[in-house]
Amino acid sequence: QVRLVESGGGLVQAGGSLRLSCRSSGRMFNDTTMGWLRQAPGKQRECVAAISRTSISTHYSDSVKGRFIISRDNTKNTIYLQMNSLKPEDTAVYYCAAARPFTWATTPYEFDDWGQGTQVTVSS
């Protein structure tokens, strides 16, 4: 079982920035696609960003493209989500997730292990 621990959520005004972090306990972290997903009340869970094991490939949902940046540090078993130009519609619980090793993932169903989530609230 992979343990994922997110940090960095909070309350921010529209137009502001936040940086989320997620540390993984997985022994195969370097071989695993990682992602950030979010779920707002009454909405389906959405994969907003994913990053391949060597950072060569990234994926962003249309709703965050150009504003969010996903990155990873394999020496620290950690991924990050830099969120800029935040909007009220970005308000959600953000989850860090890990796919099965050596697979690519861009939808919620393709991620096997999940963190507990961190709340991001953007005020207008």
XYZ file of C-alpha atoms in Angstrom:
124
model
C 0.000 0.000 0.000
C 1.381 3.376 -1.048
C 0.874 6.212 1.413
C 0.448 9.662 -0.090
C 0.396 12.773 2.077
C -0.653 16.130 0.633
C 0.066 19.558 2.056
C -0.231 23.185 1.008
C -3.956 23.734 0.632
C -5.763 26.707 2.104
C -7.766 29.825 1.440
C -6.633 32.300 -1.222
C -8.180 35.224 -3.069
C -8.968 35.000 -6.753
C -5.871 35.727 -8.810
C -3.578 34.379 -6.127
C -1.296 31.347 -6.058
C -0.848 28.199 -3.995
C 1.635 25.352 -4.146
C 0.585 21.838 -3.217
C 3.049 19.113 -2.262
C 2.623 15.369 -1.991
C 5.132 12.943 -0.516
C 4.898 9.257 -1.410
C 6.013 6.275 0.648
C 6.024 4.042 -2.455
C 9.216 2.115 -3.168
C 8.527 2.361 -6.907
C 7.875 6.107 -6.944
C 10.473 6.657 -9.683
C 8.550 4.218 -11.937
C 5.104 5.671 -11.320
C 2.969 8.238 -13.107
C 1.648 10.669 -10.507
C -1.308 12.982 -10.701
C -3.301 15.708 -9.035
C -7.054 15.283 -9.081
C -9.796 17.414 -7.614
C -13.416 17.102 -6.615
C -15.752 20.005 -6.040
C -19.110 19.578 -4.286
C -21.656 18.042 -6.618
C -19.104 17.446 -9.362
C -17.223 14.415 -10.621
C -13.603 13.885 -9.703
C -11.311 15.397 -12.349
C -7.669 14.776 -13.172
C -6.208 18.275 -13.482
C -2.588 17.259 -14.026
C -0.415 14.187 -14.449
C 3.317 13.673 -14.823
C 5.250 10.708 -16.129
C 7.923 8.989 -14.073
C 10.809 10.931 -15.663
C 8.821 14.176 -16.118
C 9.105 13.910 -19.907
C 5.336 13.839 -20.325
C 2.719 15.967 -18.607
C -1.038 16.247 -18.974
C -3.319 19.119 -18.003
C -7.062 19.440 -18.121
C -8.351 22.279 -20.276
C -9.667 24.016 -17.183
C -6.176 24.549 -15.716
C -3.912 24.575 -18.769
C -1.617 27.606 -18.722
C -2.255 28.282 -15.017
C -1.139 25.130 -13.172
C 2.248 23.420 -13.331
C 2.937 19.882 -12.143
C 6.454 18.796 -11.249
C 8.230 16.072 -9.327
C 11.464 15.485 -7.454
C 12.316 11.797 -7.588
C 15.101 12.261 -5.028
C 12.461 13.307 -2.487
C 9.570 11.042 -3.568
C 7.524 14.222 -3.925
C 5.319 15.866 -6.501
C 4.130 19.457 -6.617
C 1.299 21.468 -8.123
C 1.954 25.162 -8.616
C -1.423 26.850 -9.014
C -1.436 30.392 -10.393
C -4.199 32.813 -11.362
C -6.610 30.902 -9.176
C -10.329 31.243 -9.804
C -13.312 30.560 -7.536
C -14.147 27.573 -9.733
C -10.835 25.992 -8.691
C -12.302 25.509 -5.218
C -12.222 21.780 -4.465
C -10.556 19.037 -2.475
C -7.299 18.233 -4.245
C -5.965 14.680 -4.160
C -2.559 13.323 -4.978
C -2.700 9.938 -6.707
C -0.368 7.250 -8.011
C -0.926 5.017 -11.000
C 0.220 1.420 -11.313
C 3.985 1.366 -12.052
C 4.967 1.676 -15.714
C 1.537 2.881 -16.812
C 0.338 6.283 -18.007
C -2.753 7.769 -16.429
C -4.904 10.807 -17.113
C -8.328 9.822 -15.750
C -9.392 9.134 -12.157
C -10.039 5.454 -12.936
C -6.406 4.899 -13.920
C -4.987 5.864 -10.525
C -4.696 3.142 -7.889
C -3.560 4.909 -4.716
C -4.885 8.171 -3.306
C -3.993 10.641 -0.594
C -6.480 11.958 1.947
C -6.947 15.233 0.080
C -6.327 18.868 0.891
C -8.920 21.640 0.660
C -8.320 24.578 -1.680
C -10.751 27.460 -1.407
C -10.597 30.463 -3.728
C -12.616 33.486 -2.700
C -13.935 36.015 -5.190
